[in-house]
mmCIF file of C-alpha atoms and ligand atoms in Angstrom:
data_model
loop_
_atom_site.group_PDB
_atom_site.id
_atom_site.type_symbol
_atom_site.label_atom_id
_atom_site.label_comp_id
_atom_site.label_asym_id
_atom_site.label_seq_id
_atom_site.Cartn_x
_atom_site.Cartn_y
_atom_site.Cartn_z
ATOM 1 C CA MET M 1342 -45.025 184.272 8.806
ATOM 2 C CA ARG M 1343 -47.705 186.599 9.860
ATOM 3 C CA TRP M 1344 -50.212 184.833 12.463
ATOM 4 C CA ASP M 1345 -53.490 186.313 13.390
ATOM 5 C CA LEU M 1346 -55.195 184.856 16.399
ATOM 6 C CA PHE M 1347 -58.870 185.598 17.290
ATOM 7 C CA CYS M 1348 -60.123 184.819 20.975
ATOM 8 C CA ALA M 1349 -63.572 185.422 21.664
ATOM 9 C CA VAL M 1350 -63.954 185.393 25.732
ATOM 10 C CA VAL M 1351 -66.650 183.508 26.341
ATOM 11 C CA ASP M 1352 -66.519 183.146 30.215
ATOM 12 C CA ASN M 1353 -63.713 182.724 32.821
ATOM 13 C CA LEU M 1354 -60.309 183.592 31.767
ATOM 14 C CA GLY M 1355 -58.630 180.047 29.997
ATOM 15 C CA ASP M 1356 -59.892 180.923 26.660
ATOM 16 C CA ILE M 1357 -57.449 184.409 26.839
ATOM 17 C CA GLY M 1358 -54.812 182.865 28.922
ATOM 18 C CA VAL M 1359 -54.095 179.981 26.384
ATOM 19 C CA CYS M 1360 -54.444 182.547 23.605
ATOM 20 C CA TRP M 1361 -52.099 185.154 25.154
ATOM 21 C CA ARG M 1362 -49.235 182.291 25.757
ATOM 22 C CA LEU M 1363 -49.648 181.035 22.759
ATOM 23 C CA ALA M 1364 -48.820 184.489 21.028
ATOM 24 C CA ARG M 1365 -45.897 185.211 22.925
ATOM 25 C CA GLN M 1366 -44.766 181.781 22.904
ATOM 26 C CA LEU M 1367 -45.133 181.727 18.920
ATOM 27 C CA GLU M 1368 -43.360 185.081 18.721
ATOM 28 C CA ALA M 1369 -40.659 184.342 20.925
ATOM 29 C CA GLU M 1370 -39.578 180.892 20.146
ATOM 30 C CA GLU M 1371 -40.890 180.549 16.362
ATOM 31 C CA GLY M 1372 -40.471 183.668 15.206
ATOM 32 C CA ALA M 1373 -43.403 184.613 14.201
ATOM 33 C CA GLU M 1374 -45.019 188.258 13.637
ATOM 34 C CA VAL M 1375 -48.398 188.089 15.807
ATOM 35 C CA ARG M 1376 -51.630 189.867 15.721
ATOM 36 C CA LEU M 1377 -53.605 188.678 18.730
ATOM 37 C CA TRP M 1378 -57.271 189.462 18.332
ATOM 38 C CA VAL M 1379 -59.460 189.584 21.899
ATOM 39 C CA ASP M 1380 -63.056 190.844 22.039
ATOM 40 C CA ASP M 1381 -62.634 191.249 26.090
ATOM 41 C CA LEU M 1382 -59.631 193.892 26.590
ATOM 42 C CA VAL M 1383 -61.059 194.128 29.851
ATOM 43 C CA THR M 1384 -60.704 190.055 30.935
ATOM 44 C CA PHE M 1385 -57.848 189.968 29.320
ATOM 45 C CA ARG M 1386 -56.062 192.845 31.660
ATOM 46 C CA ARG M 1387 -56.878 190.788 34.628
ATOM 47 C CA ILE M 1388 -54.031 188.031 33.382
ATOM 48 C CA ALA M 1389 -51.984 190.580 31.702
ATOM 49 C CA PRO M 1390 -52.071 194.309 33.887
ATOM 50 C CA SER M 1391 -50.634 196.498 31.043
ATOM 51 C CA VAL M 1392 -53.717 195.986 28.910
ATOM 52 C CA ASP M 1393 -54.876 198.887 27.827
ATOM 53 C CA PRO M 1394 -58.739 197.923 27.227
ATOM 54 C CA ALA M 1395 -59.303 201.826 25.578
ATOM 55 C CA LEU M 1396 -57.052 201.256 22.835
ATOM 56 C CA ALA M 1397 -58.221 199.261 19.632
ATOM 57 C CA THR M 1398 -54.308 198.514 19.023
ATOM 58 C CA GLN M 1399 -51.498 197.754 21.429
ATOM 59 C CA ARG M 1400 -48.263 196.329 21.594
ATOM 60 C CA LEU M 1401 -47.606 193.887 24.293
ATOM 61 C CA GLY M 1402 -43.951 192.783 24.496
ATOM 62 C CA GLU M 1403 -43.886 192.382 20.460
ATOM 63 C CA VAL M 1404 -46.977 191.164 20.176
ATOM 64 C CA GLU M 1405 -49.643 193.450 18.155
ATOM 65 C CA VAL M 1406 -52.995 193.174 20.667
ATOM 66 C CA CYS M 1407 -55.694 194.241 18.698
ATOM 67 C CA ARG M 1408 -59.744 194.685 19.991
ATOM 68 C CA TRP M 1409 -62.120 192.267 18.223
ATOM 69 C CA ASP M 1410 -64.607 194.849 17.451
ATOM 70 C CA THR M 1411 -67.974 194.848 15.400
ATOM 71 C CA PRO M 1412 -68.021 196.023 12.307
ATOM 72 C CA PHE M 1413 -64.307 193.764 11.942
ATOM 73 C CA PRO M 1414 -61.752 196.377 10.447
ATOM 74 C CA ASP M 1415 -60.505 195.752 7.099
ATOM 75 C CA VAL M 1416 -57.009 194.079 7.665
ATOM 76 C CA ALA M 1417 -54.696 192.077 5.302
ATOM 77 C CA VAL M 1418 -55.022 188.164 6.360
ATOM 78 C CA ALA M 1419 -52.310 186.717 7.636
ATOM 79 C CA ASP M 1420 -50.232 183.321 6.659
ATOM 80 C CA VAL M 1421 -51.669 181.382 9.407
ATOM 81 C CA VAL M 1422 -55.239 182.232 10.982
ATOM 82 C CA VAL M 1423 -56.177 180.459 13.753
ATOM 83 C CA GLU M 1424 -59.593 180.184 15.132
ATOM 84 C CA THR M 1425 -59.438 179.320 18.984
ATOM 85 C CA PHE M 1426 -62.475 177.425 20.547
ATOM 86 C CA GLY M 1427 -64.535 177.494 17.782
ATOM 87 C CA CYS M 1428 -65.000 181.168 17.968
ATOM 88 C CA ASP M 1429 -65.907 181.737 14.455
ATOM 89 C CA LEU M 1430 -64.114 184.220 12.623
ATOM 90 C CA PRO M 1431 -65.541 187.645 11.340
ATOM 91 C CA ALA M 1432 -67.325 186.935 8.259
ATOM 92 C CA SER M 1433 -65.573 189.875 6.388
ATOM 93 C CA TYR M 1434 -62.464 188.361 7.602
ATOM 94 C CA VAL M 1435 -62.897 184.787 6.085
ATOM 95 C CA ASP M 1436 -64.275 186.659 2.720
ATOM 96 C CA ALA M 1437 -60.845 188.263 2.815
ATOM 97 C CA MET M 1438 -59.359 184.855 3.197
ATOM 98 C CA LYS M 1439 -60.437 183.353 0.741
ATOM 99 C CA ALA M 1440 -60.138 186.278 -2.060
ATOM 100 C CA ARG M 1441 -56.105 186.293 -0.887
ATOM 101 C CA THR M 1442 -53.827 185.011 -3.160
ATOM 102 C CA ARG M 1443 -51.739 182.723 -1.653
ATOM 103 C CA ALA M 1444 -54.403 180.853 0.424
ATOM 104 C CA PRO M 1445 -53.486 181.325 4.579
ATOM 105 C CA VAL M 1446 -53.446 178.311 6.576
ATOM 106 C CA TRP M 1447 -56.938 178.044 8.460
ATOM 107 C CA ILE M 1448 -56.478 176.310 11.663
ATOM 108 C CA ASN M 1449 -58.885 175.409 14.611
ATOM 109 C CA LEU M 1450 -57.312 175.304 18.010
ATOM 110 C CA GLU M 1451 -59.696 172.883 20.069
ATOM 111 C CA TYR M 1452 -59.909 172.589 24.023
ATOM 112 C CA LEU M 1453 -57.591 170.027 25.502
ATOM 113 C CA SER M 1454 -59.090 166.946 26.829
ATOM 114 C CA ALA M 1455 -57.018 163.827 27.697
ATOM 115 C CA GLU M 1456 -60.007 161.183 26.341
ATOM 116 C CA SER M 1457 -58.713 158.866 23.716
ATOM 117 C CA TRP M 1458 -60.606 160.172 20.469
ATOM 118 C CA VAL M 1459 -58.338 162.948 20.583
ATOM 119 C CA ASN M 1460 -55.681 161.274 18.560
ATOM 120 C CA ARG M 1461 -58.285 160.277 15.887
ATOM 121 C CA TYR M 1462 -59.397 164.169 15.286
ATOM 122 C CA HIS M 1463 -56.291 165.821 15.577
ATOM 123 C CA GLY M 1464 -54.867 167.509 12.210
ATOM 124 C CA LEU M 1465 -57.767 166.561 9.988
ATOM 125 C CA PRO M 1466 -58.673 168.980 7.315
ATOM 126 C CA SER M 1467 -62.560 170.175 7.379
ATOM 127 C CA PRO M 1468 -63.224 171.720 3.197
ATOM 128 C CA GLN M 1469 -64.181 175.071 3.379
ATOM 129 C CA PRO M 1470 -64.095 175.774 -0.209
ATOM 130 C CA PRO M 1471 -61.428 177.348 -1.253
ATOM 131 C CA LEU M 1472 -60.044 177.112 1.877
ATOM 132 C CA THR M 1473 -59.634 174.013 4.280
ATOM 133 C CA LYS M 1474 -59.589 174.278 8.091
ATOM 134 C CA TYR M 1475 -57.783 171.994 10.406
ATOM 135 C CA PHE M 1476 -58.696 170.946 13.583
ATOM 136 C CA TYR M 1477 -55.500 171.091 16.076
ATOM 137 C CA PHE M 1478 -56.118 169.364 19.133
ATOM 138 C CA PRO M 1479 -54.057 169.690 22.355
ATOM 139 C CA GLY M 1480 -53.217 166.735 24.483
ATOM 140 C CA PHE M 1481 -51.466 164.264 26.623
ATOM 141 C CA ALA M 1482 -50.354 161.710 24.249
ATOM 142 C CA GLU M 1483 -48.366 161.236 20.934
ATOM 143 C CA GLY M 1484 -50.372 161.981 17.600
ATOM 144 C CA THR M 1485 -51.562 164.946 19.721
ATOM 145 C CA GLY M 1486 -50.547 168.484 19.823
ATOM 146 C CA GLY M 1487 -49.022 168.484 23.121
ATOM 147 C CA VAL M 1488 -49.707 171.267 25.807
ATOM 148 C CA LEU M 1489 -48.133 174.893 25.793
ATOM 149 C CA MET M 1490 -44.475 174.768 27.337
ATOM 150 C CA GLU M 1491 -42.450 177.460 26.604
ATOM 151 C CA GLU M 1492 -38.728 177.159 26.236
ATOM 152 C CA GLY M 1493 -36.707 176.937 29.586
ATOM 153 C CA LEU M 1494 -39.793 176.830 31.643
ATOM 154 C CA ARG M 1495 -38.505 173.393 33.820
ATOM 155 C CA ARG M 1496 -34.724 174.814 34.089
ATOM 156 C CA ARG M 1497 -36.628 178.049 35.536
ATOM 157 C CA ARG M 1498 -38.998 176.303 37.695
ATOM 158 C CA GLU M 1499 -36.209 174.032 38.721
ATOM 159 C CA ALA M 1500 -33.868 176.897 40.270
ATOM 160 C CA PHE M 1501 -36.489 178.759 41.839
ATOM 161 C CA GLN M 1502 -37.819 175.894 43.584
ATOM 162 C CA ALA M 1503 -34.294 175.087 44.574
ATOM 163 C CA ASP M 1504 -33.873 178.951 45.756
ATOM 164 C CA ALA M 1505 -35.600 178.941 49.643
ATOM 165 C CA GLY M 1506 -34.687 182.903 49.266
ATOM 166 C CA GLU M 1507 -36.629 183.541 45.970
ATOM 167 C CA GLN M 1508 -40.003 181.756 47.258
ATOM 168 C CA ALA M 1509 -39.284 183.521 50.315
ATOM 169 C CA ARG M 1510 -39.306 186.939 48.469
ATOM 170 C CA PHE M 1511 -42.200 186.076 45.900
ATOM 171 C CA LEU M 1512 -44.659 185.228 48.508
ATOM 172 C CA ALA M 1513 -43.311 188.363 50.828
ATOM 173 C CA SER M 1514 -44.059 190.197 47.399
ATOM 174 C CA VAL M 1515 -47.799 189.204 47.956
ATOM 175 C CA ASN M 1516 -47.819 189.515 51.658
ATOM 176 C CA VAL M 1517 -47.840 186.252 52.528
ATOM 177 C CA PRO M 1518 -45.431 185.224 55.572
ATOM 178 C CA GLN M 1519 -42.821 182.817 54.777
ATOM 179 C CA HIS M 1520 -43.570 178.635 54.322
ATOM 180 C CA ARG M 1521 -43.366 177.879 58.028
ATOM 181 C CA SER M 1522 -41.948 174.053 58.402
ATOM 182 C CA GLY M 1523 -43.621 171.364 58.938
ATOM 183 C CA GLU M 1524 -46.840 173.204 56.862
ATOM 184 C CA LEU M 1525 -48.570 172.806 53.930
ATOM 185 C CA LEU M 1526 -49.005 175.687 51.836
ATOM 186 C CA VAL M 1527 -51.535 174.913 49.525
ATOM 187 C CA SER M 1528 -53.327 177.376 46.379
ATOM 188 C CA MET M 1529 -56.680 176.824 45.225
ATOM 189 C CA PHE M 1530 -58.435 178.229 42.522
ATOM 190 C CA CYS M 1531 -61.946 176.856 41.375
ATOM 191 C CA TYR M 1532 -64.997 176.705 40.215
ATOM 192 C CA PRO M 1533 -68.264 177.845 42.684
ATOM 193 C CA ARG M 1534 -69.648 174.549 43.125
ATOM 194 C CA ALA M 1535 -66.308 173.163 44.702
ATOM 195 C CA PRO M 1536 -67.090 171.368 47.522
ATOM 196 C CA MET M 1537 -64.382 173.989 49.946
ATOM 197 C CA ALA M 1538 -66.390 174.345 52.942
ATOM 198 C CA ALA M 1539 -66.708 170.362 53.797
ATOM 199 C CA LEU M 1540 -62.780 170.248 52.578
ATOM 200 C CA PHE M 1541 -62.092 173.288 55.046
ATOM 201 C CA ASP M 1542 -63.621 171.435 57.842
ATOM 202 C CA ALA M 1543 -61.498 168.041 57.066
ATOM 203 C CA TRP M 1544 -58.475 170.622 57.276
ATOM 204 C CA GLU M 1545 -59.415 172.086 60.459
ATOM 205 C CA SER M 1546 -57.813 169.111 62.234
ATOM 206 C CA ALA M 1547 -55.635 167.809 59.426
ATOM 207 C CA ALA M 1548 -52.205 165.998 60.426
ATOM 208 C CA GLN M 1549 -50.187 168.982 59.977
ATOM 209 C CA PRO M 1550 -51.030 172.942 59.689
ATOM 210 C CA ILE M 1551 -52.352 173.904 56.289
ATOM 211 C CA ARG M 1552 -52.009 177.363 54.693
ATOM 212 C CA VAL M 1553 -54.778 178.119 51.994
ATOM 213 C CA ILE M 1554 -53.949 181.007 49.382
ATOM 214 C CA ALA M 1555 -56.884 181.987 47.256
ATOM 215 C CA PHE M 1556 -57.040 184.964 44.547
ATOM 216 C CA ALA M 1557 -58.974 188.065 45.072
ATOM 217 C CA GLU M 1558 -62.758 188.016 43.342
ATOM 218 C CA THR M 1559 -62.394 183.758 43.060
ATOM 219 C CA PRO M 1560 -64.697 181.659 44.684
ATOM 220 C CA ALA M 1561 -62.332 180.111 46.983
ATOM 221 C CA ALA M 1562 -61.303 183.605 48.164
ATOM 222 C CA GLN M 1563 -64.943 184.453 48.848
ATOM 223 C CA ALA M 1564 -65.304 181.218 50.756
ATOM 224 C CA LEU M 1565 -62.218 182.304 52.849
ATOM 225 C CA VAL M 1566 -63.582 185.601 53.511
ATOM 226 C CA ALA M 1567 -66.702 183.748 54.305
ATOM 227 C CA ALA M 1568 -64.805 180.943 57.113
ATOM 228 C CA GLY M 1569 -62.874 183.902 58.507
ATOM 229 C CA LEU M 1570 -59.514 182.784 56.857
ATOM 230 C CA ALA M 1571 -59.015 185.667 54.653
ATOM 231 C CA ALA M 1572 -56.194 187.782 56.090
ATOM 232 C CA GLY M 1573 -53.908 185.062 57.573
ATOM 233 C CA GLY M 1574 -56.877 184.107 60.159
ATOM 234 C CA SER M 1575 -56.957 180.248 61.735
ATOM 235 C CA ARG M 1576 -59.379 177.842 62.231
ATOM 236 C CA GLY M 1577 -57.895 174.792 64.295
ATOM 237 C CA ARG M 1578 -54.657 173.517 61.740
ATOM 238 C CA LEU M 1579 -56.066 175.768 59.013
ATOM 239 C CA SER M 1580 -55.701 179.291 57.963
ATOM 240 C CA GLY M 1581 -55.849 181.502 54.880
ATOM 241 C CA HIS M 1582 -54.677 184.097 52.723
ATOM 242 C CA VAL M 1583 -56.397 186.111 50.065
ATOM 243 C CA VAL M 1584 -53.460 187.281 47.622
ATOM 244 C CA PRO M 1585 -54.371 189.368 44.487
ATOM 245 C CA PHE M 1586 -55.101 188.254 41.036
ATOM 246 C CA LEU M 1587 -51.658 187.448 39.738
ATOM 247 C CA ALA M 1588 -50.419 188.499 36.146
ATOM 248 C CA GLN M 1589 -49.833 184.936 34.465
ATOM 249 C CA ASP M 1590 -45.973 184.525 35.239
ATOM 250 C CA ASP M 1591 -46.642 185.160 38.928
ATOM 251 C CA TYR M 1592 -48.948 182.915 39.295
ATOM 252 C CA ASP M 1593 -46.901 180.308 37.866
ATOM 253 C CA ARG M 1594 -44.616 181.281 40.902
ATOM 254 C CA MET M 1595 -47.425 180.366 42.986
ATOM 255 C CA LEU M 1596 -47.957 177.193 41.844
ATOM 256 C CA TRP M 1597 -44.144 176.367 42.069
ATOM 257 C CA THR M 1598 -43.851 177.528 45.497
ATOM 258 C CA CYS M 1599 -46.861 175.574 46.911
ATOM 259 C CA ASP M 1600 -46.739 172.348 48.366
ATOM 260 C CA TRP M 1601 -50.599 171.636 46.339
ATOM 261 C CA ASN M 1602 -52.384 173.356 43.978
ATOM 262 C CA PHE M 1603 -56.219 173.188 43.568
ATOM 263 C CA VAL M 1604 -56.545 174.610 39.942
ATOM 264 C CA ARG M 1605 -59.398 174.195 36.885
ATOM 265 C CA GLY M 1606 -60.335 174.479 33.950
ATOM 266 C CA GLU M 1607 -57.790 174.172 31.292
ATOM 267 C CA ASP M 1608 -54.809 176.817 31.499
ATOM 268 C CA SER M 1609 -54.434 176.669 35.057
ATOM 269 C CA PHE M 1610 -54.499 172.455 34.542
ATOM 270 C CA VAL M 1611 -51.504 172.147 32.430
ATOM 271 C CA ARG M 1612 -49.816 174.751 34.683
ATOM 272 C CA ALA M 1613 -50.112 172.800 37.971
ATOM 273 C CA GLN M 1614 -48.588 170.255 35.377
ATOM 274 C CA TRP M 1615 -45.687 171.959 34.702
ATOM 275 C CA ALA M 1616 -45.387 172.874 38.603
ATOM 276 C CA ALA M 1617 -44.177 169.256 39.165
ATOM 277 C CA ARG M 1618 -45.840 169.736 42.880
ATOM 278 C CA PRO M 1619 -49.141 167.335 43.438
ATOM 279 C CA PHE M 1620 -52.356 169.012 42.579
ATOM 280 C CA THR M 1621 -56.075 168.555 42.160
ATOM 281 C CA TRP M 1622 -58.045 169.472 39.132
ATOM 282 C CA GLN M 1623 -61.719 170.730 39.113
ATOM 283 C CA ALA M 1624 -62.967 170.544 35.418
ATOM 284 C CA TYR M 1625 -65.407 172.580 34.058
ATOM 285 C CA PRO M 1626 -68.702 171.903 35.081
ATOM 286 C CA GLN M 1627 -70.761 170.423 32.269
ATOM 287 C CA GLU M 1628 -74.517 169.138 32.189
ATOM 288 C CA ALA M 1629 -75.428 165.641 33.897
ATOM 289 C CA ASP M 1630 -71.744 165.410 35.174
ATOM 290 C CA SER M 1631 -70.392 164.760 31.494
ATOM 291 C CA HIS M 1632 -66.868 166.419 32.977
ATOM 292 C CA ARG M 1633 -66.749 162.559 34.568
ATOM 293 C CA ILE M 1634 -65.691 161.348 31.403
ATOM 294 C CA LYS M 1635 -62.548 164.358 31.323
ATOM 295 C CA VAL M 1636 -61.466 163.834 34.525
ATOM 296 C CA GLN M 1637 -61.307 159.908 34.716
ATOM 297 C CA SER M 1638 -59.687 160.295 31.381
ATOM 298 C CA PHE M 1639 -57.048 162.483 32.656
ATOM 299 C CA LEU M 1640 -56.421 160.122 35.694
ATOM 300 C CA ALA M 1641 -55.884 156.897 33.848
ATOM 301 C CA ARG M 1642 -53.312 158.664 32.081
ATOM 302 C CA TYR M 1643 -51.769 160.377 35.327
ATOM 303 C CA LEU M 1644 -51.895 157.297 37.368
ATOM 304 C CA GLY M 1645 -51.068 155.142 34.861
ATOM 305 C CA GLY M 1646 -48.525 152.778 35.877
ATOM 306 C CA SER M 1647 -48.083 154.407 39.323
ATOM 307 C CA ALA M 1648 -48.319 151.386 41.928
ATOM 308 C CA MET M 1649 -48.806 154.012 44.583
ATOM 309 C CA GLY M 1650 -51.414 152.886 47.129
ATOM 310 C CA SER M 1651 -52.353 156.767 47.199
ATOM 311 C CA SER M 1652 -53.737 156.607 43.586
ATOM 312 C CA ALA M 1653 -56.901 155.414 45.302
ATOM 313 C CA GLY M 1654 -56.834 158.586 47.459
ATOM 314 C CA LEU M 1655 -56.467 160.581 44.840
ATOM 315 C CA VAL M 1656 -59.085 159.462 42.360
ATOM 316 C CA ASP M 1657 -61.416 159.748 45.598
ATOM 317 C CA LEU M 1658 -60.108 163.196 45.867
ATOM 318 C CA TRP M 1659 -60.534 164.578 42.545
ATOM 319 C CA THR M 1660 -64.057 162.988 41.912
ATOM 320 C CA ALA M 1661 -65.043 163.993 45.083
ATOM 321 C CA TRP M 1662 -64.082 167.755 44.512
ATOM 322 C CA ASN M 1663 -65.573 167.810 41.160
ATOM 323 C CA GLY M 1664 -68.596 166.311 42.470
ATOM 324 C CA LEU M 1665 -69.069 163.390 41.179
ATOM 325 C CA VAL M 1666 -69.155 160.970 44.835
ATOM 326 C CA PRO M 1667 -70.681 162.291 47.927
ATOM 327 C CA GLN M 1668 -68.390 165.183 49.229
ATOM 328 C CA GLY M 1669 -68.072 162.984 52.596
ATOM 329 C CA ARG M 1670 -65.354 161.334 51.093
ATOM 330 C CA LEU M 1671 -63.181 164.064 50.709
ATOM 331 C CA GLY M 1672 -61.824 164.183 54.086
ATOM 332 C CA PRO M 1673 -60.427 160.827 54.181
ATOM 333 C CA ALA M 1674 -59.139 161.234 51.165
ATOM 334 C CA TRP M 1675 -57.140 164.181 51.871
ATOM 335 C CA THR M 1676 -55.860 162.521 54.802
ATOM 336 C CA ALA M 1677 -54.958 159.229 52.416
ATOM 337 C CA CYS M 1678 -53.139 161.587 49.991
ATOM 338 C CA ALA M 1679 -51.268 163.833 52.530
ATOM 339 C CA ALA M 1680 -49.595 160.502 54.531
ATOM 340 C CA THR M 1681 -48.380 159.205 51.084
ATOM 341 C CA ARG M 1682 -47.240 163.143 49.508
ATOM 342 C CA GLY M 1683 -44.049 162.016 48.547
ATOM 343 C CA GLY M 1684 -45.301 159.082 46.713
ATOM 344 C CA LEU M 1685 -47.731 161.647 44.572
ATOM 345 C CA GLY M 1686 -45.008 164.018 44.267
ATOM 346 C CA GLU M 1687 -42.894 161.618 42.693
ATOM 347 C CA ILE M 1688 -46.083 160.893 40.131
ATOM 348 C CA ALA M 1689 -45.901 164.449 39.440
ATOM 349 C CA ARG M 1690 -42.408 164.437 38.694
ATOM 350 C CA GLN M 1691 -42.537 161.576 36.080
ATOM 351 C CA TRP M 1692 -45.932 163.293 35.045
ATOM 352 C CA ALA M 1693 -44.134 166.253 33.898
ATOM 353 C CA ALA M 1694 -41.015 164.777 32.430
ATOM 354 C CA ARG M 1695 -43.006 162.537 30.483
ATOM 355 C CA LEU M 1696 -45.335 165.929 29.350
ATOM 356 C CA GLU M 1697 -42.508 167.303 28.165
ATOM 357 C CA THR M 1698 -41.299 164.527 25.546
ATOM 358 C CA LEU M 1699 -44.807 165.662 23.366
ATOM 359 C CA GLY M 1700 -42.773 168.920 22.916
ATOM 360 C CA GLY M 1701 -44.621 172.395 23.196
ATOM 361 C CA LEU M 1702 -47.892 173.041 21.558
ATOM 362 C CA ALA M 1703 -46.648 176.515 20.262
ATOM 363 C CA GLY M 1704 -43.569 174.579 17.999
ATOM 364 C CA ASN M 1705 -45.493 171.634 16.936
ATOM 365 C CA LEU M 1706 -48.321 173.878 16.245
ATOM 366 C CA ALA M 1707 -46.097 176.037 13.758
ATOM 367 C CA ARG M 1708 -44.072 173.064 12.314
ATOM 368 C CA PHE M 1709 -47.878 171.818 12.003
ATOM 369 C CA CYS M 1710 -48.621 175.219 9.403
ATOM 370 C CA SER M 1711 -45.218 175.694 7.804
ATOM 371 C CA GLU M 1712 -45.793 172.136 6.483
ATOM 372 C CA ARG M 1713 -49.161 173.786 4.991
ATOM 373 C CA VAL M 1714 -48.008 177.097 3.751
HETATM 374 O O1 TRH C 712 -60.846 181.018 33.973
HETATM 375 P P1 TRH C 712 -61.130 178.730 33.748
HETATM 376 O O2 TRH C 712 -62.199 178.457 34.115
HETATM 377 O O3 TRH C 712 -61.141 178.676 31.978
HETATM 378 C C1 TRH C 712 -61.828 177.870 31.187
HETATM 379 C C2 TRH C 712 -61.367 176.953 30.736
HETATM 380 O O4 TRH C 712 -60.979 177.677 29.569
HETATM 381 C C3 TRH C 712 -62.100 176.006 30.153
HETATM 382 O O5 TRH C 712 -61.908 175.337 29.534
HETATM 383 C C4 TRH C 712 -63.140 176.533 29.553
HETATM 384 O O6 TRH C 712 -64.052 175.177 29.079
HETATM 385 C C5 TRH C 712 -63.850 177.953 30.462
HETATM 386 O O7 TRH C 712 -63.049 178.334 31.030
HETATM 387 C C6 TRH C 712 -65.530 178.337 29.674
HETATM 388 O O8 TRH C 712 -59.556 178.439 34.077
HETATM 389 P P2 TRH C 712 -58.060 178.359 33.394
HETATM 390 O O9 TRH C 712 -58.179 177.851 32.077
HETATM 391 O O10 TRH C 712 -57.460 177.781 34.244
HETATM 392 O O11 TRH C 712 -57.602 179.940 32.987
HETATM 393 C C7 TRH C 712 -57.382 180.442 34.354
HETATM 394 C C8 TRH C 712 -56.198 181.668 33.557
HETATM 395 O O12 TRH C 712 -55.953 182.527 34.751
HETATM 396 C C9 TRH C 712 -54.777 180.918 33.739
HETATM 397 O O13 TRH C 712 -54.206 181.551 32.158
HETATM 398 C C10 TRH C 712 -54.293 181.130 34.447
HETATM 399 C C11 TRH C 712 -54.622 182.476 34.886
HETATM 400 N N1 TRH C 712 -54.301 183.318 36.204
HETATM 401 C C12 TRH C 712 -53.922 184.187 36.525
HETATM 402 O O14 TRH C 712 -53.148 184.755 35.300
HETATM 403 N N2 TRH C 712 -53.557 184.709 37.484
HETATM 404 C C13 TRH C 712 -54.240 184.195 39.111
HETATM 405 O O15 TRH C 712 -53.918 184.978 40.115
HETATM 406 C C14 TRH C 712 -55.123 183.110 38.389
HETATM 407 C C15 TRH C 712 -55.605 182.303 39.864
HETATM 408 C C16 TRH C 712 -55.090 182.738 37.337
#
């Protein structure tokens, strides 16, 4: 089947991060012929260094990447059309969809949420006569589209996490000295309003040495630079490194290597879950803290059933990191979490195993579409 994926980069990297993964998985695992339309190739190149923003059309692996220009070129409509995150398709393309002899399957891929209402809306049709658009919701529960999970992900991750040599080679490849025993390696990818300075202060007198890794041209990197911790500098128990912004697959390896990951938005959020290590999520900040429900909904699913005392510490850490409770709670919350890191590691492993039972979003979506072609 021929697929057209449309990605309008709003801000940040998540939109293209999700679309690039989906395109690759549909092509590699579902036998789809994928054309990915992107309106901002410069941002795309940050996560896929081989992208050439000057080219209107190029092949990345087996995926055809096309620059979404205006006016939109006159192209043949695909069998399946995926409008991601409500990006509104080009009007001329929608006209062509309506004129197509065989109606294409029209999908609107929604943002990921753990909220309970998702199940009710997942897969619902929206009449766009003579066509029908379907709302497709990623999610963490039965009755949703699941999340992106490529074939062999757990096997590759487990092999990498079992091989200290490979991890050391990976760290060396980004100029980070080898993981020191008794030291906690932490990756940090967050939004500017995350209370980084308060957490750095707490880590300065932590129970064990902590080394933070941040990624060039991101808020956490700026915070490390400001704290004089960007190139291995240290303050008390805390030291830091700023590494280059990594290609998506290398970012995965960093998540697999670290003992704790601070992530944000949508795609890094999901990848941290697949890393099966303790993590802290900063939701995309919204007006009036309306991201509170997103954080609480996910924590309720993630911690649901876990008797561990440290759940309280984790809830405090996440809500303080998301600016939902006073940042003064960060230090004590971290201390509580660090003390029960083993248990939180078990929660992370159990969660990744549960998430796997939903099946990968790319395969689930391909099945959904093949039933409607
Ligand atoms: O960049 P984000 O904040 O994107 C967000 C989300 O999409 C959110 O849903 C949306 O509302 C908001 O934008 C507008 O975070 P996210 O989703 O984690 O995407 C980051 C991408 O960058 C992800 O694919 C991982 C990738 N990445 C790398 O490839 N290399 C790196 O070094 C790092 C740090 C990230």
